Amino acid sequence: MTMATQNLTALDVGLAWRNSFAQLGKSFYTPLAPWPLPAPYWVGRSTSTARELGLNESWLDSPELLQVLTGNQPMAGTQPLASVYSGHQFGQWAGQLGDGRAILLGETGGLEVQLKGSGLTPYSRMGDGRAVLRSSIREFLCSEAMQGLGIATSRALCVVGSDAPIRRETVETAAVVTRVAPSFIRFGHFEHFSHHGQHAQLKVLADYVIDRFYPACRASDKFAGNPYAALLEAVSERTAALVAQWQAVGFCHGVLNTDNMSILGLTIDYGPFQFLDAFNPGHVCNHSDQEGRYAFDKQPNIAYWNLFCLGQALLPLIGEQELAIAALESYKTVFPAAFERRMFAKLGLIDASDSTATADRALLQDILQLLAKEQVDYTIFWRRLSHCNADTDAQTVRDLFVDRSAADACLLRYSERLEHIPRGLAADLMLKTNPKFVLRNYLGEQAIQAAKLKDFSQVETLLMLLESPFEEHPGFDKYADFPPDWAGGIEISCSS
Ligand code: AMP
Ligand code: MG
């Protein structure tokens, strides 16, 4: 499978490459080239990710870049490989998984670059190594949307499509997403070596992650002399902060298996994710998740469960179980504190403090309960509330509720709470915290349907809006409107 590109000249797109992951040793990966993709075409490109990579933007128009990002020609300086990992899927040990359809090209400017959907690897199991256009557009747009929201995420440079047929429930077409992150190492990488008793490799991996991303763990006071316990604590804290942001913005990941959990606390592996439309805390966005394990309101507990798996995997290095448990404890304080901070910012409570916390918590709970009871659109509610402080009266917010007296009672308490806060300051904070634009399923779906007909303008428009979701973007109000009735019927499964 590496033959296809062997005799072709490597193309230089002006990037300097290294691959520190490749230096970890042979048991971590299989070197192999991406498969060629016939007659590729651009579907979406992010100039902001290009800038992040140090890639001259003019390359984003070049046929050469199109060829190297689809495996049709090798990219000069890269050392492509697929890494091995394992993991727990839907609560069960799933054994060996790995990059079944992703190839790591290497690192440039301190960022790893992966091609997702780039062909079979030794870890493809029953899969075909490919990704379909539909899921690739979703991953591309959502990566950049999360970045726009200020939520830690892998980035996406581009999506490239091809008319090559790909069989899923129906026949679709192939695409490759070029995605970028400081590292794509997952909890599952640690679980892999731990499960197989490969403790030397486990240590190599942990030392690599600590030295590169968590150097402070070597100087931890709390876990003096035990950088691995400090690592577990640091990952727990980053994960807690990440999940707090998901909950605040109404993002449901959909497949929080341990192999989809980033060791850096990034949102990765976008599949059947969804931004909530109506506020339904128990919403399950993945139609393959029949038991609702990954429901929206279960995410904080699931992330903690996943951190336990990581703790278990690190135990041979940490040594004492009590230390691992102590390291995980931090999640229980960091998550609620981070979540509250986000939610109080959504309410514009610039003076939130210990003395206001009890009443603020009660107010927040009552608002969320009311939103859930009436299934109010989550994004629209918060944006309207922000505006009602900025320039309008509360009528636009009241209009969202059937039970006006319950809404009025909540709004009255809220406005009393804001009495000592200058409205302009509250509104400023709220308009920077409550996005106008999120990647609703139906918006993604419309862009996908147009892209299937080779009209990529919707992808471009959504990218533009989602890169700066807190701005008003006059003229684009329809993208911030309620979802149409058919949106409720969209079924998103693991199939991608
Ligand atoms: P996911 O839950 O989508 O992150 O995927 C779980 C595992 O299945 C990962 O190891 C993926 O690399 C692998 N996988 C998913 N889809 C495919 C595919 N079409 N071909 C090969 N491997 C796949
Ligand atoms: Mg995955």
Short mmCIF file of C-alpha atoms and ligand atoms in Angstrom, two decimals:
data_model
loop_
_atom_site.label_atom_id
_atom_site.label_comp_id
_atom_site.label_asym_id
_atom_site.label_seq_id
_atom_site.Cartn_x
_atom_site.Cartn_y
_atom_site.Cartn_z
CA MET A 1 0.00 0.00 0.00
CA THR A 2 2.98 2.34 0.16
CA MET A 3 3.82 1.63 -3.50
CA ALA A 4 1.47 4.15 -5.06
CA THR A 5 3.46 7.27 -4.30
CA GLN A 6 6.91 5.71 -4.24
CA ASN A 7 8.14 6.81 -7.65
CA LEU A 8 6.71 10.31 -7.52
CA THR A 9 8.76 13.38 -6.75
CA ALA A 10 8.10 14.79 -3.30
CA LEU A 11 6.57 18.25 -3.40
CA ASP A 12 7.84 21.04 -1.24
CA VAL A 13 5.10 23.37 -0.01
CA GLY A 14 7.48 25.49 2.02
CA LEU A 15 7.00 23.78 5.39
CA ALA A 16 9.81 22.51 7.61
CA TRP A 17 8.93 19.10 9.07
CA ARG A 18 9.96 16.94 11.96
CA ASN A 19 8.18 14.00 13.58
CA SER A 20 8.95 13.65 17.26
CA PHE A 21 6.20 11.05 17.68
CA ALA A 22 8.06 8.82 15.19
CA GLN A 23 11.05 8.91 17.54
CA LEU A 24 9.14 7.15 20.30
CA GLY A 25 9.92 3.82 18.71
CA LYS A 26 8.55 1.14 16.44
CA SER A 27 5.93 -0.18 18.85
CA PHE A 28 4.02 3.10 18.60
CA TYR A 29 3.20 3.11 14.91
CA THR A 30 3.50 1.71 11.41
CA PRO A 31 5.19 3.89 8.79
CA LEU A 32 3.03 4.13 5.68
CA ALA A 33 1.98 6.57 3.01
CA PRO A 34 -1.56 7.83 2.44
CA TRP A 35 -3.49 6.25 -0.40
CA PRO A 36 -4.03 8.34 -3.53
CA LEU A 37 -7.46 9.86 -3.99
CA PRO A 38 -8.63 10.13 -7.60
CA ALA A 39 -9.43 13.54 -9.14
CA PRO A 40 -9.54 15.57 -5.93
CA TYR A 41 -11.18 19.00 -5.61
CA TRP A 42 -11.28 21.63 -2.88
CA VAL A 43 -14.40 21.67 -0.70
CA GLY A 44 -13.37 24.00 2.11
CA ARG A 45 -10.21 25.75 3.26
CA SER A 46 -9.32 27.63 6.44
CA THR A 47 -6.87 30.48 5.96
CA SER A 48 -6.72 30.91 9.71
CA THR A 49 -5.43 27.33 10.17
CA ALA A 50 -3.00 27.88 7.29
CA ARG A 51 -1.63 30.89 9.13
CA GLU A 52 -1.40 28.85 12.32
CA LEU A 53 0.73 26.30 10.47
CA GLY A 54 2.92 28.92 8.86
CA LEU A 55 1.67 27.81 5.45
CA ASN A 56 1.73 30.63 2.94
CA GLU A 57 -1.94 31.29 2.09
CA SER A 58 -1.21 31.23 -1.63
CA TRP A 59 -0.65 27.47 -1.30
CA LEU A 60 -4.34 27.09 -0.47
CA ASP A 61 -5.09 27.77 -4.13
CA SER A 62 -2.42 25.52 -5.51
CA PRO A 63 -3.00 22.21 -7.28
CA GLU A 64 0.23 20.96 -5.70
CA LEU A 65 -1.18 21.25 -2.17
CA LEU A 66 -4.32 19.46 -3.32
CA GLN A 67 -2.17 16.57 -4.54
CA VAL A 68 -0.06 16.22 -1.38
CA LEU A 69 -3.03 16.41 0.97
CA THR A 70 -4.76 13.58 -0.84
CA GLY A 71 -1.76 11.28 -0.97
CA ASN A 72 -1.42 11.64 -4.73
CA GLN A 73 2.11 12.91 -4.28
CA PRO A 74 4.40 12.71 -1.26
CA MET A 75 5.06 15.92 0.67
CA ALA A 76 8.76 16.71 1.01
CA GLY A 77 10.12 16.24 4.53
CA THR A 78 7.19 14.27 5.94
CA GLN A 79 7.49 10.88 7.61
CA PRO A 80 3.94 9.50 7.35
CA LEU A 81 2.71 6.95 9.86
CA ALA A 82 -0.38 5.49 11.52
CA SER A 83 -0.26 5.15 15.32
CA VAL A 84 -1.61 2.35 17.45
CA TYR A 85 -3.93 2.84 20.42
CA SER A 86 -6.69 0.96 22.23
CA GLY A 87 -9.63 2.10 24.27
CA HIS A 88 -12.96 1.68 26.00
CA GLN A 89 -15.91 2.08 23.66
CA PHE A 90 -19.38 2.53 25.13
CA GLY A 91 -18.08 1.43 28.52
CA GLN A 92 -16.43 -1.80 27.34
CA TRP A 93 -12.78 -2.61 26.73
CA ALA A 94 -12.52 -2.67 22.94
CA GLY A 95 -8.91 -3.83 22.56
CA GLN A 96 -6.67 -2.53 19.82
CA LEU A 97 -7.96 0.33 17.68
CA GLY A 98 -5.50 2.83 16.22
CA ASP A 99 -5.40 5.28 13.33
CA GLY A 100 -7.66 3.23 11.07
CA ARG A 101 -8.06 5.97 8.51
CA ALA A 102 -5.74 8.75 9.59
CA ILE A 103 -2.11 9.28 8.62
CA LEU A 104 0.17 11.53 10.62
CA LEU A 105 2.43 13.41 8.21
CA GLY A 106 4.61 14.88 10.94
CA GLU A 107 4.94 18.17 12.80
CA THR A 108 5.41 21.61 11.41
CA GLY A 109 5.57 24.76 13.50
CA GLY A 110 5.00 22.56 16.57
CA LEU A 111 1.73 21.20 15.19
CA GLU A 112 0.98 17.68 14.05
CA VAL A 113 -0.74 17.34 10.70
CA GLN A 114 -3.00 14.37 9.99
CA LEU A 115 -4.85 13.33 6.87
CA LYS A 116 -8.16 11.73 7.88
CA GLY A 117 -9.80 9.44 5.36
CA SER A 118 -6.52 8.69 3.62
CA GLY A 119 -6.81 4.94 3.15
CA LEU A 120 -6.33 1.60 4.87
CA THR A 121 -3.80 1.14 7.67
CA PRO A 122 -2.92 -1.91 9.77
CA TYR A 123 -5.46 -0.55 12.28
CA SER A 124 -8.44 -0.26 9.94
CA ARG A 125 -10.10 -3.42 11.31
CA MET A 126 -13.35 -3.83 9.32
CA GLY A 127 -13.28 -0.28 7.92
CA ASP A 128 -12.27 0.91 4.46
CA GLY A 129 -9.85 3.60 5.63
CA ARG A 130 -11.96 6.29 4.05
CA ALA A 131 -14.22 9.10 5.26
CA VAL A 132 -17.28 10.41 3.43
CA LEU A 133 -17.82 13.98 2.29
CA ARG A 134 -20.71 14.46 4.77
CA SER A 135 -18.73 13.69 7.92
CA SER A 136 -15.63 15.45 6.60
CA ILE A 137 -17.51 18.71 6.10
CA ARG A 138 -18.93 18.36 9.61
CA GLU A 139 -15.47 17.81 11.11
CA PHE A 140 -13.98 20.70 9.13
CA LEU A 141 -16.70 23.19 10.08
CA CYS A 142 -16.99 22.13 13.70
CA SER A 143 -13.24 22.28 14.32
CA GLU A 144 -13.18 25.87 13.15
CA ALA A 145 -16.47 26.66 14.94
CA MET A 146 -15.02 25.46 18.25
CA GLN A 147 -11.93 27.56 17.68
CA GLY A 148 -14.19 30.55 17.02
CA LEU A 149 -16.01 29.86 20.28
CA GLY A 150 -12.71 29.76 22.17
CA ILE A 151 -13.05 26.05 22.99
CA ALA A 152 -9.93 23.86 22.86
CA THR A 153 -10.01 21.78 19.69
CA SER A 154 -8.06 20.16 16.90
CA ARG A 155 -8.10 22.47 13.89
CA ALA A 156 -8.88 21.75 10.26
CA LEU A 157 -6.90 23.13 7.34
CA CYS A 158 -9.17 21.88 4.60
CA VAL A 159 -11.53 19.30 3.19
CA VAL A 160 -10.79 17.81 -0.18
CA GLY A 161 -13.42 15.76 -2.00
CA SER A 162 -13.40 13.18 -4.77
CA ASP A 163 -16.14 11.42 -6.71
CA ALA A 164 -14.72 8.05 -5.62
CA PRO A 165 -17.70 6.06 -4.28
CA ILE A 166 -17.74 5.05 -0.63
CA ARG A 167 -20.24 2.55 0.72
CA ARG A 168 -22.00 3.40 3.98
CA GLU A 169 -25.79 2.92 4.50
CA THR A 170 -25.95 4.29 0.96
CA VAL A 171 -23.21 5.00 -1.57
CA GLU A 172 -21.56 8.34 -0.82
CA THR A 173 -18.33 9.98 -1.99
CA ALA A 174 -14.89 10.21 -0.42
CA ALA A 175 -13.15 13.14 1.22
CA VAL A 176 -10.01 13.82 3.23
CA VAL A 177 -9.79 16.32 6.08
CA THR A 178 -6.39 17.75 6.90
CA ARG A 179 -6.47 18.25 10.62
CA VAL A 180 -4.00 19.86 12.94
CA ALA A 181 -3.24 19.74 16.67
CA PRO A 182 -0.20 20.00 18.92
CA SER A 183 -0.71 16.26 19.42
CA PHE A 184 -3.32 13.65 18.59
CA ILE A 185 -2.32 11.42 21.51
CA ARG A 186 -5.39 9.99 23.23
CA PHE A 187 -6.14 8.36 26.58
CA GLY A 188 -6.30 5.20 24.47
CA HIS A 189 -2.59 5.39 23.62
CA PHE A 190 -1.80 5.00 27.32
CA GLU A 191 -4.40 2.29 27.78
CA HIS A 192 -2.85 0.35 24.91
CA PHE A 193 0.62 -0.01 26.39
CA SER A 194 -0.65 -0.44 29.93
CA HIS A 195 -3.08 -3.19 28.94
CA HIS A 196 -0.33 -5.12 27.18
CA GLY A 197 2.04 -4.78 30.12
CA GLN A 198 4.46 -2.74 27.98
CA HIS A 199 5.49 -0.53 30.87
CA ALA A 200 8.71 0.66 29.25
CA GLN A 201 6.73 2.05 26.31
CA LEU A 202 4.13 3.45 28.68
CA LYS A 203 6.90 5.40 30.41
CA VAL A 204 8.37 6.60 27.10
CA LEU A 205 4.93 7.88 26.11
CA ALA A 206 4.22 9.59 29.44
CA ASP A 207 7.69 11.19 29.53
CA TYR A 208 7.20 12.45 25.98
CA VAL A 209 3.82 14.01 26.81
CA ILE A 210 5.14 15.54 30.04
CA ASP A 211 8.31 16.97 28.51
CA ARG A 212 6.53 18.36 25.50
CA PHE A 213 3.21 19.56 26.92
CA TYR A 214 3.19 19.40 30.71
CA PRO A 215 6.74 20.28 31.83
CA ALA A 216 5.43 21.73 35.12
CA CYS A 217 4.57 18.15 36.21
CA ARG A 218 8.26 17.55 36.87
CA ALA A 219 8.23 20.30 39.50
CA SER A 220 4.88 19.59 41.15
CA ASP A 221 4.81 20.35 44.88
CA LYS A 222 1.73 18.28 45.52
CA PHE A 223 3.07 15.18 43.77
CA ALA A 224 6.76 15.75 44.42
CA GLY A 225 8.82 13.07 42.69
CA ASN A 226 5.79 11.65 40.91
CA PRO A 227 5.36 13.46 37.59
CA TYR A 228 2.90 10.79 36.41
CA ALA A 229 0.42 11.57 39.17
CA ALA A 230 0.92 15.26 38.39
CA LEU A 231 0.22 14.47 34.73
CA LEU A 232 -3.03 12.72 35.62
CA GLU A 233 -4.07 15.73 37.67
CA ALA A 234 -3.16 18.18 34.91
CA VAL A 235 -5.10 16.17 32.30
CA SER A 236 -8.06 15.93 34.69
CA GLU A 237 -8.06 19.69 35.07
CA ARG A 238 -7.83 20.40 31.35
CA THR A 239 -10.56 17.88 30.63
CA ALA A 240 -12.77 19.43 33.31
CA ALA A 241 -12.28 22.90 31.82
CA LEU A 242 -13.08 21.55 28.35
CA VAL A 243 -16.27 19.75 29.36
CA ALA A 244 -17.41 22.85 31.28
CA GLN A 245 -17.22 24.78 28.04
CA TRP A 246 -19.13 22.10 26.13
CA GLN A 247 -21.91 22.16 28.72
CA ALA A 248 -22.09 25.94 28.73
CA VAL A 249 -22.33 26.27 24.97
CA GLY A 250 -24.66 23.28 24.55
CA PHE A 251 -22.27 20.99 22.67
CA CYS A 252 -22.81 17.24 22.72
CA HIS A 253 -19.80 15.22 21.45
CA GLY A 254 -21.70 12.03 20.80
CA VAL A 255 -18.93 9.39 21.11
CA LEU A 256 -16.92 9.98 24.25
CA ASN A 257 -14.99 6.73 24.08
CA THR A 258 -11.55 6.83 25.69
CA ASP A 259 -9.93 6.65 22.26
CA ASN A 260 -11.64 9.95 21.42
CA MET A 261 -10.28 11.74 24.52
CA SER A 262 -7.30 13.99 23.87
CA ILE A 263 -4.43 13.91 26.37
CA LEU A 264 -4.26 17.68 25.83
CA GLY A 265 -7.92 18.32 26.70
CA LEU A 266 -8.85 19.18 23.12
CA THR A 267 -12.13 18.39 21.42
CA ILE A 268 -11.16 15.73 18.86
CA ASP A 269 -12.75 13.19 16.52
CA TYR A 270 -15.88 15.00 15.45
CA GLY A 271 -18.50 12.42 14.54
CA PRO A 272 -22.19 12.47 15.47
CA PHE A 273 -21.80 15.69 17.54
CA GLN A 274 -24.57 18.23 17.90
CA PHE A 275 -25.09 21.72 19.23
CA LEU A 276 -28.40 21.61 21.07
CA ASP A 277 -31.33 23.30 19.39
CA ALA A 278 -34.08 23.07 22.04
CA PHE A 279 -32.64 22.74 25.54
CA ASN A 280 -33.11 19.11 26.39
CA PRO A 281 -30.49 18.09 28.98
CA GLY A 282 -30.97 14.39 28.26
CA HIS A 283 -30.54 14.82 24.52
CA VAL A 284 -28.70 11.96 22.76
CA CYS A 285 -27.25 13.13 19.46
CA ASN A 286 -25.80 9.82 18.29
CA HIS A 287 -28.51 7.55 16.89
CA SER A 288 -26.22 4.54 17.40
CA ASP A 289 -26.14 5.29 21.17
CA GLN A 290 -29.28 3.42 22.15
CA GLU A 291 -28.72 3.54 25.89
CA GLY A 292 -27.97 7.24 25.90
CA ARG A 293 -24.57 6.73 27.48
CA TYR A 294 -23.31 9.89 25.81
CA ALA A 295 -26.35 12.09 26.41
CA PHE A 296 -25.61 15.80 26.78
CA ASP A 297 -26.04 15.93 30.55
CA LYS A 298 -23.98 12.77 31.11
CA GLN A 299 -20.85 14.21 29.52
CA PRO A 300 -19.31 15.53 32.75
CA ASN A 301 -19.61 12.12 34.44
CA ILE A 302 -18.46 10.26 31.36
CA ALA A 303 -15.34 12.41 31.09
CA TYR A 304 -14.60 11.56 34.73
CA TRP A 305 -15.13 7.85 34.01
CA ASN A 306 -12.72 8.16 31.08
CA LEU A 307 -10.17 9.88 33.32
CA PHE A 308 -10.44 6.86 35.64
CA CYS A 309 -9.46 4.65 32.69
CA LEU A 310 -6.48 6.93 32.11
CA GLY A 311 -5.63 6.74 35.82
CA GLN A 312 -5.81 2.94 35.68
CA ALA A 313 -3.53 2.96 32.64
CA LEU A 314 -0.99 5.23 34.37
CA LEU A 315 -1.03 3.23 37.60
CA PRO A 316 2.11 1.20 36.80
CA LEU A 317 3.97 4.53 36.59
CA ILE A 318 2.20 6.30 39.44
CA GLY A 319 2.75 3.37 41.77
CA GLU A 320 0.23 4.03 44.51
CA GLN A 321 -3.49 3.90 43.93
CA GLU A 322 -4.11 6.65 46.53
CA LEU A 323 -2.00 9.06 44.50
CA ALA A 324 -3.96 8.31 41.34
CA ILE A 325 -7.22 8.85 43.19
CA ALA A 326 -5.93 12.12 44.66
CA ALA A 327 -4.95 13.28 41.16
CA LEU A 328 -8.42 12.52 39.80
CA GLU A 329 -10.10 14.38 42.68
CA SER A 330 -9.27 17.72 41.11
CA TYR A 331 -11.91 17.08 38.45
CA LYS A 332 -14.62 17.30 41.09
CA THR A 333 -13.71 20.86 41.99
CA VAL A 334 -12.42 22.18 38.67
CA PHE A 335 -15.44 21.09 36.63
CA PRO A 336 -18.18 22.74 38.73
CA ALA A 337 -16.11 25.88 39.26
CA ALA A 338 -15.35 26.22 35.54
CA PHE A 339 -18.94 25.46 34.58
CA GLU A 340 -20.31 28.05 36.99
CA ARG A 341 -17.84 30.66 35.81
CA ARG A 342 -19.02 30.13 32.23
CA MET A 343 -22.69 30.16 33.17
CA PHE A 344 -22.39 33.26 35.31
CA ALA A 345 -20.65 34.96 32.40
CA LYS A 346 -23.57 33.91 30.17
CA LEU A 347 -25.78 35.77 32.65
CA GLY A 348 -23.50 38.82 32.60
CA LEU A 349 -22.79 38.57 36.33
CA ILE A 350 -19.56 40.51 36.27
CA ASP A 351 -19.54 40.78 40.05
CA ALA A 352 -20.15 37.07 40.79
CA SER A 353 -18.36 36.22 44.03
CA ASP A 354 -18.56 33.83 46.97
CA SER A 355 -21.15 36.05 48.61
CA THR A 356 -23.48 35.98 45.60
CA ALA A 357 -22.83 32.35 44.66
CA THR A 358 -25.72 30.69 46.51
CA ALA A 359 -28.40 32.97 45.08
CA ASP A 360 -26.76 32.98 41.62
CA ARG A 361 -26.71 29.19 41.56
CA ALA A 362 -30.39 29.04 42.45
CA LEU A 363 -31.26 31.57 39.76
CA LEU A 364 -29.23 29.65 37.16
CA GLN A 365 -30.87 26.35 38.11
CA ASP A 366 -34.33 27.87 37.81
CA ILE A 367 -33.55 29.35 34.41
CA LEU A 368 -32.15 26.05 33.11
CA GLN A 369 -35.16 24.18 34.47
CA LEU A 370 -37.52 26.55 32.74
CA LEU A 371 -35.59 26.25 29.47
CA ALA A 372 -35.78 22.47 29.74
CA LYS A 373 -39.45 22.41 30.66
CA GLU A 374 -40.38 24.54 27.68
CA GLN A 375 -37.69 23.13 25.35
CA VAL A 376 -36.57 26.65 24.52
CA ASP A 377 -33.90 27.08 21.87
CA TYR A 378 -30.67 27.23 23.88
CA THR A 379 -28.54 29.49 21.67
CA ILE A 380 -31.35 31.91 20.84
CA PHE A 381 -32.37 32.28 24.48
CA TRP A 382 -28.90 33.34 25.60
CA ARG A 383 -28.34 35.66 22.67
CA ARG A 384 -31.70 37.36 23.17
CA LEU A 385 -31.03 37.70 26.87
CA SER A 386 -27.70 39.39 26.04
CA HIS A 387 -29.46 41.80 23.69
CA CYS A 388 -32.20 42.59 26.12
CA ASN A 389 -29.51 44.00 28.38
CA ALA A 390 -27.86 45.81 25.51
CA ASP A 391 -30.60 47.48 23.59
CA THR A 392 -34.08 45.99 23.77
CA ASP A 393 -36.66 45.18 26.40
CA ALA A 394 -37.32 41.70 27.70
CA GLN A 395 -40.18 41.05 25.28
CA THR A 396 -38.05 39.07 22.81
CA VAL A 397 -37.05 36.78 25.66
CA ARG A 398 -40.60 36.43 27.00
CA ASP A 399 -41.74 35.46 23.53
CA LEU A 400 -39.68 32.28 23.79
CA PHE A 401 -41.91 30.92 26.56
CA VAL A 402 -45.46 29.63 26.61
CA ASP A 403 -45.74 29.99 30.38
CA ARG A 404 -45.26 33.77 30.49
CA SER A 405 -45.80 34.09 34.22
CA ALA A 406 -43.05 31.57 35.01
CA ALA A 407 -40.76 33.37 32.56
CA ASP A 408 -41.65 36.76 34.04
CA ALA A 409 -40.92 35.56 37.56
CA CYS A 410 -37.45 34.37 36.49
CA LEU A 411 -36.74 37.50 34.48
CA LEU A 412 -37.77 39.70 37.38
CA ARG A 413 -35.37 37.91 39.73
CA TYR A 414 -32.69 38.26 37.07
CA SER A 415 -33.23 41.95 36.58
CA GLU A 416 -33.18 42.50 40.36
CA ARG A 417 -29.87 40.62 40.48
CA LEU A 418 -28.50 42.94 37.79
CA GLU A 419 -29.58 46.08 39.65
CA HIS A 420 -26.07 46.99 40.77
CA ILE A 421 -24.37 46.04 37.52
CA PRO A 422 -24.17 48.64 34.74
CA ARG A 423 -26.29 47.11 31.97
CA GLY A 424 -23.72 47.94 29.30
CA LEU A 425 -21.00 45.99 31.11
CA ALA A 426 -23.23 42.96 31.60
CA ALA A 427 -24.27 43.08 27.94
CA ASP A 428 -20.64 43.36 26.75
CA LEU A 429 -19.69 40.22 28.63
CA MET A 430 -22.82 38.37 27.50
CA LEU A 431 -22.40 39.23 23.84
CA LYS A 432 -18.86 37.86 24.01
CA THR A 433 -19.99 34.72 25.83
CA ASN A 434 -23.29 33.80 24.15
CA PRO A 435 -22.67 33.09 20.46
CA LYS A 436 -25.08 34.21 17.77
CA PHE A 437 -23.99 31.41 15.43
CA VAL A 438 -23.44 27.73 16.21
CA LEU A 439 -23.11 24.83 13.78
CA ARG A 440 -26.64 23.52 14.06
CA ASN A 441 -27.15 20.11 12.47
CA TYR A 442 -29.51 21.47 9.87
CA LEU A 443 -27.04 24.17 8.78
CA GLY A 444 -24.35 21.53 8.34
CA GLU A 445 -26.85 19.37 6.47
CA GLN A 446 -27.76 22.16 4.03
CA ALA A 447 -24.09 22.82 3.32
CA ILE A 448 -23.52 19.09 2.79
CA GLN A 449 -26.43 18.75 0.36
CA ALA A 450 -25.17 21.73 -1.67
CA ALA A 451 -21.59 20.38 -1.60
CA LYS A 452 -22.82 17.06 -2.99
CA LEU A 453 -23.95 19.11 -6.01
CA LYS A 454 -20.51 20.79 -6.11
CA ASP A 455 -21.77 24.05 -4.65
CA PHE A 456 -19.33 24.82 -1.85
CA SER A 457 -20.58 28.34 -1.13
CA GLN A 458 -22.54 27.23 1.96
CA VAL A 459 -19.42 25.66 3.44
CA GLU A 460 -17.62 28.94 2.88
CA THR A 461 -20.43 31.04 4.37
CA LEU A 462 -20.72 28.86 7.46
CA LEU A 463 -16.96 28.92 7.94
CA MET A 464 -16.99 32.72 7.77
CA LEU A 465 -19.81 33.01 10.33
CA LEU A 466 -18.53 30.33 12.69
CA GLU A 467 -15.01 31.73 12.79
CA SER A 468 -16.44 34.80 14.56
CA PRO A 469 -19.69 33.54 16.10
CA PHE A 470 -20.05 36.43 18.57
CA GLU A 471 -20.19 39.07 15.85
CA GLU A 472 -23.52 40.22 14.44
CA HIS A 473 -22.77 39.59 10.74
CA PRO A 474 -25.62 41.77 9.43
CA GLY A 475 -27.40 40.17 6.50
CA PHE A 476 -26.83 36.62 7.80
CA ASP A 477 -29.58 36.52 10.43
CA LYS A 478 -31.22 33.47 8.90
CA TYR A 479 -28.21 31.39 10.00
CA ALA A 480 -28.97 32.37 13.60
CA ASP A 481 -32.67 31.60 13.39
CA PHE A 482 -34.71 28.70 14.80
CA PRO A 483 -34.13 25.36 13.09
CA PRO A 484 -36.81 24.35 10.59
CA ASP A 485 -39.19 21.51 11.47
CA TRP A 486 -37.24 18.99 9.39
CA ALA A 487 -34.14 19.57 11.58
CA GLY A 488 -35.62 17.32 14.26
CA GLY A 489 -35.67 14.42 11.81
CA ILE A 490 -31.95 14.50 10.98
CA GLU A 491 -30.34 11.27 12.13
CA ILE A 492 -26.64 11.34 12.83
CA SER A 493 -25.00 8.02 13.61
CA CYS A 494 -21.44 6.77 14.10
CA SER A 495 -21.29 5.95 10.38
CA SER A 496 -18.85 8.37 8.85
P1 AMP B 1 -14.31 6.77 15.93
O1 AMP B 1 -15.22 6.36 17.03
O2 AMP B 1 -14.97 7.29 14.70
O3 AMP B 1 -13.29 7.74 16.43
O4 AMP B 1 -13.53 5.47 15.40
C1 AMP B 1 -13.12 4.40 16.22
C2 AMP B 1 -12.02 3.59 15.56
O5 AMP B 1 -12.46 3.07 14.31
C3 AMP B 1 -10.76 4.38 15.26
O6 AMP B 1 -9.68 3.55 15.54
C4 AMP B 1 -10.88 4.70 13.80
O7 AMP B 1 -9.63 4.87 13.20
C5 AMP B 1 -11.60 3.49 13.27
N1 AMP B 1 -12.41 3.77 12.08
C6 AMP B 1 -13.57 4.46 12.01
N2 AMP B 1 -14.02 4.50 10.74
C7 AMP B 1 -13.13 3.83 9.98
C8 AMP B 1 -13.03 3.51 8.58
N3 AMP B 1 -13.94 3.90 7.70
N4 AMP B 1 -11.95 2.80 8.18
C9 AMP B 1 -11.02 2.38 9.04
N5 AMP B 1 -11.06 2.64 10.36
C10 AMP B 1 -12.09 3.35 10.83
MG MG B 2 -11.85 8.16 17.09
#
